[in-house]
Structure formats: structure tokens, C-alpha cells
Amino acid sequence: MKVAIIDYGSGNLHSAHKAFERAASESGLGGEIVVTSDPDFVRTADRIVLPGVGAFADCRRGLNAVPGMVTAMTEAVQDKGRPFLGICVGMQLLADRGLEHETTAGLGWIGGDVVEIKPKDASLKIPHMGWNTLAQKREHPLLANIQTGPDGLHAYFVHSFHVNPSDPKDVVATTSYGGAITALVAKGTVAGTQFHPEKSQKLGLALIANFLRWRP
Amino acid sequence: MLKVRVIPCLDVKDGRVVKGVQFLDLRDAGDPVESAMAYDAAGADELCFLDITASHENRGTLMDVVSRTAEACFMPLTVGGGVRTVDDIRNLLLAGADKVSIMTAAVHDRDFVRRAAEKFGTQCIVVAVDAKKVSGEGEPLRWEIFTHGGRKPTGLDAVAYAQEVAALGAGEILLTSMDRDGTKIGYDIPLTRAIADAVSIPVIASGGVGTLDHMVEGIRDGHASAVLAASIFHFGEHTIREAKEKLRANGLPVRID
């Protein structure tokens, strides 16, 4: 199995790389995990991961700046149905539009906008930063054998914006921070986590292993 | 529900832990990576490295430490100490840090905070605020920013400074009371509350922890989002688990996975 972690100059891919390697080896799945900016590798990969930190528009520009990458991703995911995981801003990029600072087009693979978190309780700090639990909205292979709910495992979040999907069915899990925050979305072979699985210890490594096993 | 964070902090000099972690059964108590792995296993919510390496030539050892830690620990890592340029930040992030803490450089050039946040995102820019009480007996409380380990006054009001760096794009404030640092008599609660209530970003309380009750006070009374401590953990007085159980017993939400 070939796993492509897309490098487009957004943040730290070192820990994502190591977390995928660890999850692959611990779960006995093996495979070749490669951090790459080569569209040809992405086109032929069995699994594709799009990380991302920072602002939506910057990430979109960074992704566009890698010649052929968006086309290669689209071909692999939309035409060949290869499983895809977006992480943090990589997940937000799946939406139609990002509204951070300026309005920027996303990939449009999951309908909806990326909007600012506005907690009802004004004393809540932004960014939403730290460990929070997940409320599962529907069954999904990525959450197989992961305990969710108020007494479940925790995921590490750090963000000020989140995806507001146009179809509620695309939401697999939310988290609670002055209201429901979209935590995990999925549609067909495409999935995305607002939290950082590569920083979420137990829950994170289990979710990555589930992604590597996922056969949508 | 978002949980209160417990963050152990390791002082690193020339790639080695200063006053090493003494309770854990480590092969090499001076190796920051071994300590980091032990805290990861113990359930720390984040880890902080403070680099106190004097010379810039030895900076490479820190990068190696950060890189090896990121390979072994799947939790957030903040690195601070000697961060002066956008390139310093980039190098630390590329080595595997999730957040970078800026101190003196932000005091001297506030625009550095804005540039850093624009370049790398608010989520990874922590501004360290080292404050000392300057108001006299009977006067309204006032704290000032000090640099050089609390030796050099800057004339900057700590609350106004915290608000300013938050507005410039800091994602978090690491607040250390220079009066309390190393005293073990507890955080400066009025300072912590004054800053936490004045900014909309999370505040990490630091400086002065001697008991687990101090951590409860930092969150409950100081309104901090996270508590940072060093010696109380390194010398085995308390475990991360004990700290979290104490917080939980006082009605504060914690993560015990």
C-alpha cells in the first residue's frame, strides 16, 4: 500500500509522517508512507492525506502552487475513488468556500462553508485549543473501535474556524464548544478531521489505522 | 467538553535536560527525548521545551531534540527560548514543534508577532509574558514585563502588553510570574486572572507551583486554560495523573484517556 502525505509547504509534516508510520506498523498493515509534492505519486497512491495548518487562503494558494497537484488529487479521489483524509485546514479545504479573512474557493468535495467559531458563551477562548471528546452522529469505519461520547477518548483541536456542511449527513462526529463544532466529515471515499489525529495519542493512532484499513 | 491542560516543562541546555527528570526510570535522565516519551505515556496533555542554550552555535542540538521528540511523541509540543526570527520559527516547526513560544523578540519588536502569525498561523504562535509586580503596598495592582529572566524591566504594563500581542495574532499566552517562579508558593493568581480576563485567547499559568492545589487555583481562580509546571513533576513529588485527579476532584474537566 502506498500512502501519500501531500507536502505543499503547509506546516509540520514530520509528525504526521511518523504517526502514520507508527499506526501502520502497530496495526500490522505496513505499507509505504511518503511525504510528497509529486503529483504522479499522488495519482497512483492507494491512500491520500492532505494536512494543513494556518489560514485557509494561504493553504489554498500553497496547494495551487504545486503544479498539477489539485488535478492529480481530483483524479485519484474523484475518478478512482481512492480513500482521502484531510486534516485540520486540509479538512476545511474540502468545503466549497473558506471565509477566513477573505472568501476563497475550496475543493468543493463536501458542500458547505468554513466559518468562524462563535461560542454562545463569550468567556470561551478562541482558538478552540486542547483536548475534547467527540459526539458521534453516525456509524463510520474511521471511528471503528474508538470510544466516543463524554466518557470517550479525546482528540486534540486547535482552530478558530470550522466546516458548516450544507448536508448534515456528511457530519460523522461533532465536538462541543459553546455549541456543536464539526469534528469529522465523510462522504464517499473522502473524509476529514478538524482535530489532529497525529497529535491525538490513542484516539489519533487508532483513527489513522482505521483510515489505512478503510475500503470504501 | 474542552479539558483543562496539564503541561510539564523541561529546561533544555545544549541538548540536555537541566535538573533532569529524577523520578522516572530513565536510562538517561538528561535526555529530553526520554523524558518526553515518559510524560507522553504518563498522560501529559502537551509538552514544553524551554531552550536555555547560551550560544547560538549549539542551536543544532535543540533541533535534533525536537525532531527526535516529534518522532516518538504524538502530542503537541511547544518550544521556546531564543526565538528571534521568522527563520527560527520555521526551523522549529519543520523539526516537529507544533507551537513556538516568543519572548524577548516580541518585547523588542511587537510587529514580529504579527509577521509570525501571518506566516505560520495564529495556532502556533505562543507569546511568553514574564511579569513582575511593580505596584507598592496599598496601590492598585500593576505588573510589568521583565526580560533576562526577570532582571530587566521594560516599563511595559503586563495586561496591556498581553492584549496587544493577542490583537497582533498570538494564539496563546504563556504567563510566568517572575515573583513566583521557583518559589513553590503558588501562581500569582491576581496576575493570572487579570491577564486571562483581559484577552480572548487561552492563557497558560506558570511560575510558582508547589502543590496540586496551586494548579486548581490557577484554573479556578486564575481563569487559566492550562497549567504548566516543572519541578513538581520532574522530582517525582506528583504524577500527571495525580494532578489531573486533583483537578477533577475540584470539579474541573480533565482528560484521562
Short mmCIF file of C-alpha atoms in Angstrom, two decimals:
data_model
loop_
_atom_site.label_atom_id
_atom_site.label_comp_id
_atom_site.label_asym_id
_atom_site.label_seq_id
_atom_site.Cartn_x
_atom_site.Cartn_y
_atom_site.Cartn_z
CA MET A 1 0.00 0.00 0.00
CA LYS A 2 1.26 3.45 -0.97
CA VAL A 3 0.20 6.36 1.22
CA ALA A 4 0.85 9.90 0.01
CA ILE A 5 1.03 12.70 2.55
CA ILE A 6 0.85 15.82 0.42
CA ASP A 7 3.59 18.37 1.03
CA TYR A 8 2.58 21.83 -0.16
CA GLY A 9 4.56 23.90 2.28
CA SER A 10 1.92 23.94 4.99
CA GLY A 11 3.33 23.19 8.39
CA ASN A 12 4.89 20.26 10.01
CA LEU A 13 4.59 17.01 8.13
CA HIS A 14 7.25 15.27 10.17
CA SER A 15 4.91 14.23 12.97
CA ALA A 16 2.10 13.29 10.58
CA HIS A 17 4.57 11.09 8.71
CA LYS A 18 5.77 9.43 11.91
CA ALA A 19 2.24 8.94 13.24
CA PHE A 20 1.16 7.21 10.03
CA GLU A 21 4.26 5.02 10.13
CA ARG A 22 3.58 4.13 13.75
CA ALA A 23 -0.10 3.36 13.12
CA ALA A 24 0.80 1.28 10.06
CA SER A 25 3.38 -0.77 11.91
CA GLU A 26 1.38 -1.19 15.15
CA SER A 27 -1.65 -2.42 13.27
CA GLY A 28 0.44 -4.72 11.10
CA LEU A 29 -0.75 -3.02 7.94
CA GLY A 30 2.67 -1.97 6.74
CA GLY A 31 2.89 -0.01 3.56
CA GLU A 32 4.95 2.82 2.24
CA ILE A 33 4.20 6.22 3.79
CA VAL A 34 5.66 9.04 1.71
CA VAL A 35 5.64 12.80 2.20
CA THR A 36 5.48 14.09 -1.35
CA SER A 37 4.84 17.03 -3.62
CA ASP A 38 4.92 14.83 -6.71
CA PRO A 39 1.52 14.71 -8.46
CA ASP A 40 2.47 11.48 -10.22
CA PHE A 41 2.99 9.76 -6.89
CA VAL A 42 -0.33 11.09 -5.63
CA ARG A 43 -2.11 9.92 -8.77
CA THR A 44 -1.03 6.33 -8.14
CA ALA A 45 -1.25 6.30 -4.33
CA ASP A 46 -3.67 3.97 -2.54
CA ARG A 47 -4.37 6.46 0.23
CA ILE A 48 -4.02 10.25 0.17
CA VAL A 49 -3.60 12.54 3.15
CA LEU A 50 -3.87 16.34 2.99
CA PRO A 51 -2.60 18.03 6.17
CA GLY A 52 -2.75 21.79 6.68
CA VAL A 53 -2.15 24.44 9.30
CA GLY A 54 -2.55 28.19 9.18
CA ALA A 55 -5.06 30.24 7.28
CA PHE A 56 -7.45 28.77 4.67
CA ALA A 57 -6.47 31.16 1.86
CA ASP A 58 -2.72 30.59 2.42
CA CYS A 59 -3.19 26.84 2.32
CA ARG A 60 -5.28 27.04 -0.84
CA ARG A 61 -2.64 29.19 -2.52
CA GLY A 62 0.07 26.76 -1.37
CA LEU A 63 -1.81 23.81 -2.81
CA ASN A 64 -2.43 25.61 -6.12
CA ALA A 65 1.27 26.47 -6.28
CA VAL A 66 2.26 22.80 -6.65
CA PRO A 67 1.90 22.23 -10.42
CA GLY A 68 -0.63 19.52 -11.22
CA MET A 69 -1.40 18.63 -7.60
CA VAL A 70 -5.09 19.55 -7.45
CA THR A 71 -5.67 17.73 -10.74
CA ALA A 72 -3.81 14.65 -9.51
CA MET A 73 -5.75 14.63 -6.22
CA THR A 74 -9.04 15.03 -8.03
CA GLU A 75 -8.21 12.23 -10.43
CA ALA A 76 -7.17 9.83 -7.67
CA VAL A 77 -10.04 10.64 -5.35
CA GLN A 78 -12.99 11.57 -7.55
CA ASP A 79 -12.28 9.31 -10.54
CA LYS A 80 -10.51 6.33 -8.97
CA GLY A 81 -12.19 6.51 -5.55
CA ARG A 82 -9.00 6.34 -3.50
CA PRO A 83 -9.57 6.98 0.21
CA PHE A 84 -8.66 10.53 1.20
CA LEU A 85 -8.14 12.14 4.61
CA GLY A 86 -7.92 15.90 5.16
CA ILE A 87 -6.53 17.09 8.48
CA CYS A 88 -7.36 20.46 10.10
CA VAL A 89 -7.13 23.05 7.30
CA GLY A 90 -6.69 20.07 4.95
CA MET A 91 -10.20 19.07 6.03
CA GLN A 92 -11.54 22.60 5.70
CA LEU A 93 -10.23 22.73 2.11
CA LEU A 94 -12.77 20.01 1.22
CA ALA A 95 -15.59 22.54 1.62
CA ASP A 96 -16.97 24.89 -1.06
CA ARG A 97 -15.63 28.10 0.43
CA GLY A 98 -13.43 29.39 3.23
CA LEU A 99 -14.49 32.67 4.85
CA GLU A 100 -11.31 33.33 6.87
CA HIS A 101 -10.05 36.91 6.17
CA GLU A 102 -11.28 36.66 2.57
CA THR A 103 -13.60 34.36 0.62
CA THR A 104 -11.60 31.56 -1.00
CA ALA A 105 -12.81 28.61 -3.05
CA GLY A 106 -12.24 25.17 -1.54
CA LEU A 107 -12.18 21.86 -3.39
CA GLY A 108 -15.96 21.56 -3.10
CA TRP A 109 -15.83 17.83 -2.35
CA ILE A 110 -18.01 18.32 0.72
CA GLY A 111 -20.67 21.01 0.42
CA GLY A 112 -20.58 23.92 2.84
CA ASP A 113 -18.60 26.88 4.08
CA VAL A 114 -15.76 27.23 6.57
CA VAL A 115 -16.98 29.72 9.15
CA GLU A 116 -15.68 31.34 12.31
CA ILE A 117 -16.46 29.64 15.61
CA LYS A 118 -18.79 31.88 17.57
CA PRO A 119 -19.40 30.37 21.01
CA LYS A 120 -22.63 31.39 22.73
CA ASP A 121 -20.65 31.82 25.93
CA ALA A 122 -18.45 34.87 25.32
CA SER A 123 -15.99 33.80 28.03
CA LEU A 124 -14.91 30.81 25.91
CA LYS A 125 -11.45 31.33 24.45
CA ILE A 126 -10.70 31.31 20.72
CA PRO A 127 -8.81 29.38 19.30
CA HIS A 128 -10.59 26.26 20.50
CA MET A 129 -7.34 24.74 21.72
CA GLY A 130 -6.83 21.47 23.54
CA TRP A 131 -8.40 18.08 24.13
CA ASN A 132 -12.09 17.48 23.57
CA THR A 133 -14.36 14.44 23.19
CA LEU A 134 -16.39 13.51 20.11
CA ALA A 135 -20.14 13.11 19.72
CA GLN A 136 -20.73 10.52 17.01
CA LYS A 137 -23.57 11.38 14.63
CA ARG A 138 -23.45 8.22 12.57
CA GLU A 139 -21.52 5.00 12.18
CA HIS A 140 -18.32 5.24 10.17
CA PRO A 141 -15.37 2.87 9.67
CA LEU A 142 -12.93 5.64 10.71
CA LEU A 143 -14.39 5.52 14.23
CA ALA A 144 -14.48 1.71 14.47
CA ASN A 145 -13.47 0.55 17.96
CA ILE A 146 -12.93 4.12 19.14
CA GLN A 147 -14.90 5.08 22.22
CA THR A 148 -16.72 8.37 21.67
CA GLY A 149 -19.14 10.36 23.84
CA PRO A 150 -18.48 12.37 27.02
CA ASP A 151 -16.57 9.47 28.62
CA GLY A 152 -14.77 8.54 25.44
CA LEU A 153 -11.27 9.20 24.18
CA HIS A 154 -10.07 12.74 23.44
CA ALA A 155 -8.89 14.41 20.25
CA TYR A 156 -6.54 17.41 20.05
CA PHE A 157 -8.03 20.51 18.43
CA VAL A 158 -6.52 23.88 17.59
CA HIS A 159 -8.61 26.09 15.31
CA SER A 160 -10.76 29.21 15.13
CA PHE A 161 -12.85 28.20 12.09
CA HIS A 162 -14.83 25.07 11.29
CA VAL A 163 -16.80 23.49 8.45
CA ASN A 164 -20.51 24.22 8.33
CA PRO A 165 -21.65 21.48 5.92
CA SER A 166 -24.69 22.03 3.72
CA ASP A 167 -25.71 18.38 4.12
CA PRO A 168 -25.85 17.29 7.78
CA LYS A 169 -25.40 13.68 6.62
CA ASP A 170 -21.77 14.47 5.82
CA VAL A 171 -21.06 15.04 9.52
CA VAL A 172 -19.78 11.89 11.25
CA ALA A 173 -18.87 13.50 14.57
CA THR A 174 -19.03 16.84 16.31
CA THR A 175 -17.40 18.23 19.40
CA SER A 176 -18.90 20.66 21.85
CA TYR A 177 -17.50 24.15 22.40
CA GLY A 178 -20.19 26.72 23.07
CA GLY A 179 -22.29 24.79 20.54
CA ALA A 180 -21.60 21.93 18.14
CA ILE A 181 -18.34 22.13 16.18
CA THR A 182 -17.81 19.89 13.14
CA ALA A 183 -15.09 17.40 14.05
CA LEU A 184 -15.22 14.63 11.44
CA VAL A 185 -16.82 14.69 8.00
CA ALA A 186 -17.08 11.94 5.39
CA LYS A 187 -18.71 11.49 2.02
CA GLY A 188 -17.95 8.52 -0.21
CA THR A 189 -14.20 7.93 -0.16
CA VAL A 190 -13.44 11.40 1.22
CA ALA A 191 -13.04 12.12 4.94
CA GLY A 192 -11.63 14.92 7.05
CA THR A 193 -10.86 15.61 10.69
CA GLN A 194 -10.82 19.08 12.21
CA PHE A 195 -8.67 17.69 15.03
CA HIS A 196 -5.11 16.47 14.61
CA PRO A 197 -5.01 12.66 14.69
CA GLU A 198 -1.20 12.83 14.55
CA LYS A 199 -1.28 14.70 17.89
CA SER A 200 -4.15 12.82 19.50
CA GLN A 201 -2.27 9.91 21.04
CA LYS A 202 -4.57 6.87 21.45
CA LEU A 203 -7.58 8.14 19.53
CA GLY A 204 -5.36 9.55 16.79
CA LEU A 205 -3.31 6.43 16.14
CA ALA A 206 -6.49 4.29 16.18
CA LEU A 207 -8.19 6.60 13.67
CA ILE A 208 -5.15 6.58 11.38
CA ALA A 209 -5.06 2.77 11.49
CA ASN A 210 -8.79 2.73 10.64
CA PHE A 211 -8.11 5.03 7.70
CA LEU A 212 -5.37 2.71 6.43
CA ARG A 213 -7.79 -0.25 6.72
CA TRP A 214 -10.76 1.62 5.22
CA ARG A 215 -12.12 0.10 1.99
CA PRO A 216 -14.99 2.36 0.98
CA MET B 1 -16.21 19.42 26.72
CA LEU B 2 -12.81 21.05 26.35
CA LYS B 3 -10.44 19.89 29.06
CA VAL B 4 -8.04 21.79 31.24
CA ARG B 5 -4.47 21.09 30.11
CA VAL B 6 -1.58 19.95 32.30
CA ILE B 7 1.78 20.76 30.71
CA PRO B 8 5.18 19.67 32.05
CA CYS B 9 8.04 21.94 31.02
CA LEU B 10 11.63 20.84 30.52
CA ASP B 11 14.57 23.24 30.51
CA VAL B 12 17.00 22.15 27.82
CA LYS B 13 20.58 23.32 27.52
CA ASP B 14 22.93 22.16 24.76
CA GLY B 15 20.50 19.34 24.03
CA ARG B 16 20.36 18.07 27.62
CA VAL B 17 17.72 18.46 30.30
CA VAL B 18 18.82 20.81 33.07
CA LYS B 19 17.95 19.48 36.52
CA GLY B 20 16.88 16.25 34.86
CA VAL B 21 13.74 14.32 35.47
CA GLN B 22 14.56 12.32 38.52
CA PHE B 23 11.59 10.12 39.28
CA LEU B 24 11.14 8.29 36.06
CA ASP B 25 13.07 5.15 35.46
CA LEU B 26 15.05 6.52 32.59
CA ARG B 27 18.19 5.11 31.08
CA ASP B 28 19.41 8.65 30.53
CA ALA B 29 17.69 11.22 32.76
CA GLY B 30 19.41 14.01 30.86
CA ASP B 31 17.94 13.08 27.51
CA PRO B 32 14.95 15.33 26.76
CA VAL B 33 13.50 12.77 24.36
CA GLU B 34 13.37 10.05 27.00
CA SER B 35 11.68 12.44 29.42
CA ALA B 36 9.24 13.50 26.71
CA MET B 37 8.32 9.89 25.97
CA ALA B 38 7.77 9.21 29.67
CA TYR B 39 5.48 12.23 30.00
CA ASP B 40 3.64 11.20 26.85
CA ALA B 41 2.98 7.79 28.40
CA ALA B 42 2.02 9.43 31.71
CA GLY B 43 -0.80 11.36 30.03
CA ALA B 44 0.61 14.89 29.78
CA ASP B 45 -1.64 17.00 27.56
CA GLU B 46 1.21 18.87 25.94
CA LEU B 47 4.91 19.22 26.45
CA CYS B 48 7.03 22.34 26.60
CA PHE B 49 10.77 22.62 25.95
CA LEU B 50 12.45 25.80 27.06
CA ASP B 51 15.86 26.11 25.43
CA ILE B 52 18.34 27.94 27.63
CA THR B 53 21.38 27.25 25.46
CA ALA B 54 23.59 30.29 25.69
CA SER B 55 25.40 30.13 22.39
CA HIS B 56 23.71 30.17 19.04
CA GLU B 57 26.18 27.63 17.65
CA ASN B 58 24.71 24.90 19.82
CA ARG B 59 21.24 25.52 18.47
CA GLY B 60 21.50 22.47 16.24
CA THR B 61 21.31 20.16 19.23
CA LEU B 62 17.87 21.58 20.04
CA MET B 63 16.65 20.89 16.52
CA ASP B 64 17.79 17.31 16.88
CA VAL B 65 15.96 17.00 20.22
CA VAL B 66 12.76 18.45 18.76
CA SER B 67 12.94 16.22 15.75
CA ARG B 68 13.51 13.04 17.78
CA THR B 69 10.71 14.01 20.19
CA ALA B 70 8.25 14.55 17.35
CA GLU B 71 9.08 11.08 16.03
CA ALA B 72 8.25 9.43 19.32
CA CYS B 73 5.51 11.54 20.95
CA PHE B 74 2.11 12.04 19.38
CA MET B 75 1.05 15.02 21.44
CA PRO B 76 1.54 18.75 20.98
CA LEU B 77 4.99 20.18 21.60
CA THR B 78 5.79 23.83 22.31
CA VAL B 79 9.37 25.04 22.04
CA GLY B 80 10.62 28.36 23.35
CA GLY B 81 13.85 30.14 24.15
CA GLY B 82 15.99 32.23 21.83
CA VAL B 83 13.35 32.52 19.09
CA ARG B 84 14.21 35.77 17.31
CA THR B 85 13.40 35.46 13.63
CA VAL B 86 10.83 34.06 11.26
CA ASP B 87 13.50 31.55 10.21
CA ASP B 88 13.94 30.40 13.84
CA ILE B 89 10.21 29.66 13.91
CA ARG B 90 10.24 27.92 10.55
CA ASN B 91 13.16 25.70 11.59
CA LEU B 92 11.47 24.67 14.83
CA LEU B 93 8.17 23.92 13.09
CA LEU B 94 9.94 21.91 10.41
CA ALA B 95 11.82 19.97 13.07
CA GLY B 96 8.47 18.98 14.57
CA ALA B 97 7.38 21.64 17.07
CA ASP B 98 3.66 22.39 16.96
CA LYS B 99 3.91 25.74 18.66
CA VAL B 100 6.74 28.17 19.16
CA SER B 101 6.99 30.49 22.10
CA ILE B 102 8.36 34.00 21.57
CA MET B 103 9.53 36.18 24.43
CA THR B 104 12.19 38.88 24.18
CA ALA B 105 11.91 39.33 20.43
CA ALA B 106 8.23 40.23 20.84
CA VAL B 107 9.05 42.76 23.56
CA HIS B 108 11.57 44.50 21.31
CA ASP B 109 9.56 44.27 18.11
CA ARG B 110 5.84 43.79 18.53
CA ASP B 111 5.37 43.53 14.78
CA PHE B 112 7.33 40.25 14.91
CA VAL B 113 4.22 38.67 16.48
CA ARG B 114 2.08 39.85 13.58
CA ARG B 115 4.55 38.66 10.96
CA ALA B 116 4.92 35.28 12.65
CA ALA B 117 1.15 34.77 12.99
CA GLU B 118 0.55 35.78 9.38
CA LYS B 119 3.26 33.47 8.14
CA PHE B 120 2.57 30.36 10.23
CA GLY B 121 -0.91 30.88 11.64
CA THR B 122 -2.16 32.06 14.98
CA GLN B 123 -2.43 28.47 16.24
CA CYS B 124 1.33 28.02 16.52
CA ILE B 125 2.40 31.37 17.96
CA VAL B 126 2.65 31.47 21.74
CA VAL B 127 3.82 34.70 23.35
CA ALA B 128 5.62 34.25 26.66
CA VAL B 129 4.74 37.02 29.08
CA ASP B 130 7.17 37.27 32.00
CA ALA B 131 5.68 39.67 34.51
CA LYS B 132 6.63 41.05 37.91
CA LYS B 133 4.54 43.03 40.35
CA VAL B 134 5.61 46.69 40.44
CA SER B 135 2.81 48.26 42.46
CA GLY B 136 3.57 49.12 46.06
CA GLU B 137 1.62 48.33 49.20
CA GLY B 138 -1.87 49.85 49.07
CA GLU B 139 -1.57 50.82 45.40
CA PRO B 140 -3.77 49.29 42.69
CA LEU B 141 -2.13 46.07 41.43
CA ARG B 142 0.19 46.56 38.49
CA TRP B 143 2.59 44.21 36.76
CA GLU B 144 5.37 44.97 34.32
CA ILE B 145 7.08 42.89 31.65
CA PHE B 146 10.64 41.88 32.53
CA THR B 147 13.23 40.28 30.28
CA HIS B 148 16.53 38.50 31.02
CA GLY B 149 14.99 36.06 33.48
CA GLY B 150 13.23 38.80 35.40
CA ARG B 151 16.25 41.08 35.78
CA LYS B 152 15.49 43.72 33.19
CA PRO B 153 12.40 45.93 33.46
CA THR B 154 10.81 47.14 30.24
CA GLY B 155 8.26 49.63 31.54
CA LEU B 156 5.52 47.74 29.69
CA ASP B 157 2.28 47.11 31.55
CA ALA B 158 1.71 43.35 31.52
CA VAL B 159 -2.06 43.43 30.95
CA ALA B 160 -1.86 46.00 28.14
CA TYR B 161 1.03 44.05 26.57
CA ALA B 162 -0.95 40.79 26.67
CA GLN B 163 -3.89 42.49 24.97
CA GLU B 164 -1.59 43.95 22.36
CA VAL B 165 0.08 40.65 21.41
CA ALA B 166 -3.31 38.93 21.34
CA ALA B 167 -4.59 41.55 18.91
CA LEU B 168 -1.45 41.07 16.77
CA GLY B 169 -2.19 37.39 16.33
CA ALA B 170 -0.76 35.42 19.26
CA GLY B 171 -2.76 32.21 19.66
CA GLU B 172 -1.93 31.69 23.29
CA ILE B 173 -0.15 33.37 26.20
CA LEU B 174 2.36 31.60 28.41
CA LEU B 175 2.23 33.72 31.53
CA THR B 176 5.02 33.43 34.08
CA SER B 177 5.10 35.31 37.34
CA MET B 178 8.76 36.21 37.85
CA ASP B 179 7.99 36.87 41.52
CA ARG B 180 6.74 33.34 42.00
CA ASP B 181 9.00 31.38 39.64
CA GLY B 182 10.87 28.76 41.65
CA THR B 183 9.23 29.72 44.97
CA LYS B 184 6.72 26.86 45.19
CA ILE B 185 4.22 29.13 46.94
CA GLY B 186 1.70 29.09 44.10
CA TYR B 187 0.89 31.04 40.94
CA ASP B 188 0.32 34.79 41.20
CA ILE B 189 -3.45 34.43 41.00
CA PRO B 190 -4.41 38.13 40.69
CA LEU B 191 -1.92 38.47 37.81
CA THR B 192 -3.19 35.31 36.11
CA ARG B 193 -6.81 36.40 36.41
CA ALA B 194 -6.08 39.95 35.27
CA ILE B 195 -4.46 38.67 32.07
CA ALA B 196 -6.85 35.75 31.40
CA ASP B 197 -9.87 38.02 31.77
CA ALA B 198 -8.33 40.71 29.57
CA VAL B 199 -7.67 38.54 26.49
CA SER B 200 -9.85 36.23 24.38
CA ILE B 201 -7.05 33.70 23.74
CA PRO B 202 -6.08 30.87 26.12
CA VAL B 203 -3.62 31.61 28.94
CA ILE B 204 -1.20 29.06 30.41
CA ALA B 205 -0.37 29.75 34.07
CA SER B 206 3.27 29.30 35.06
CA GLY B 207 5.65 30.08 37.89
CA GLY B 208 5.35 29.02 41.49
CA VAL B 209 3.63 25.65 41.61
CA GLY B 210 4.44 23.78 44.83
CA THR B 211 1.30 21.73 45.41
CA LEU B 212 -1.54 20.30 43.35
CA ASP B 213 -3.90 22.79 44.99
CA HIS B 214 -1.92 25.53 43.29
CA MET B 215 -2.92 24.06 39.93
CA VAL B 216 -6.59 24.05 40.95
CA GLU B 217 -6.25 27.72 41.97
CA GLY B 218 -4.58 28.61 38.66
CA ILE B 219 -7.59 27.35 36.72
CA ARG B 220 -10.46 28.03 39.09
CA ASP B 221 -9.35 31.41 40.48
CA GLY B 222 -6.81 32.50 37.88
CA HIS B 223 -9.10 31.58 34.94
CA ALA B 224 -6.19 29.97 33.08
CA SER B 225 -6.92 27.36 30.38
CA ALA B 226 -3.82 25.32 31.20
CA VAL B 227 -1.25 24.90 33.95
CA LEU B 228 2.45 24.50 33.36
CA ALA B 229 4.83 23.07 35.94
CA ALA B 230 8.35 21.76 36.10
CA SER B 231 9.93 20.59 39.33
CA ILE B 232 6.73 19.26 40.91
CA PHE B 233 6.70 16.64 38.17
CA HIS B 234 10.40 16.19 37.47
CA PHE B 235 11.31 15.38 41.04
CA GLY B 236 8.50 12.91 41.45
CA GLU B 237 6.55 14.86 44.04
CA HIS B 238 3.44 14.30 41.97
CA THR B 239 2.47 12.50 38.80
CA ILE B 240 0.49 13.95 35.92
CA ARG B 241 -2.30 11.57 36.88
CA GLU B 242 -2.40 12.89 40.46
CA ALA B 243 -2.56 16.44 39.16
CA LYS B 244 -5.49 15.55 36.92
CA GLU B 245 -7.31 13.69 39.66
CA LYS B 246 -6.92 16.68 41.94
CA LEU B 247 -8.32 19.00 39.27
CA ARG B 248 -11.19 16.62 38.62
CA ALA B 249 -11.99 16.31 42.34
CA ASN B 250 -12.38 20.09 42.31
CA GLY B 251 -14.90 19.97 39.50
CA LEU B 252 -12.51 20.88 36.68
CA PRO B 253 -12.69 18.85 33.46
CA VAL B 254 -9.57 16.82 32.63
CA ARG B 255 -8.55 14.23 30.10
CA ILE B 256 -7.70 10.79 31.45
CA ASP B 257 -7.61 8.54 28.37
#
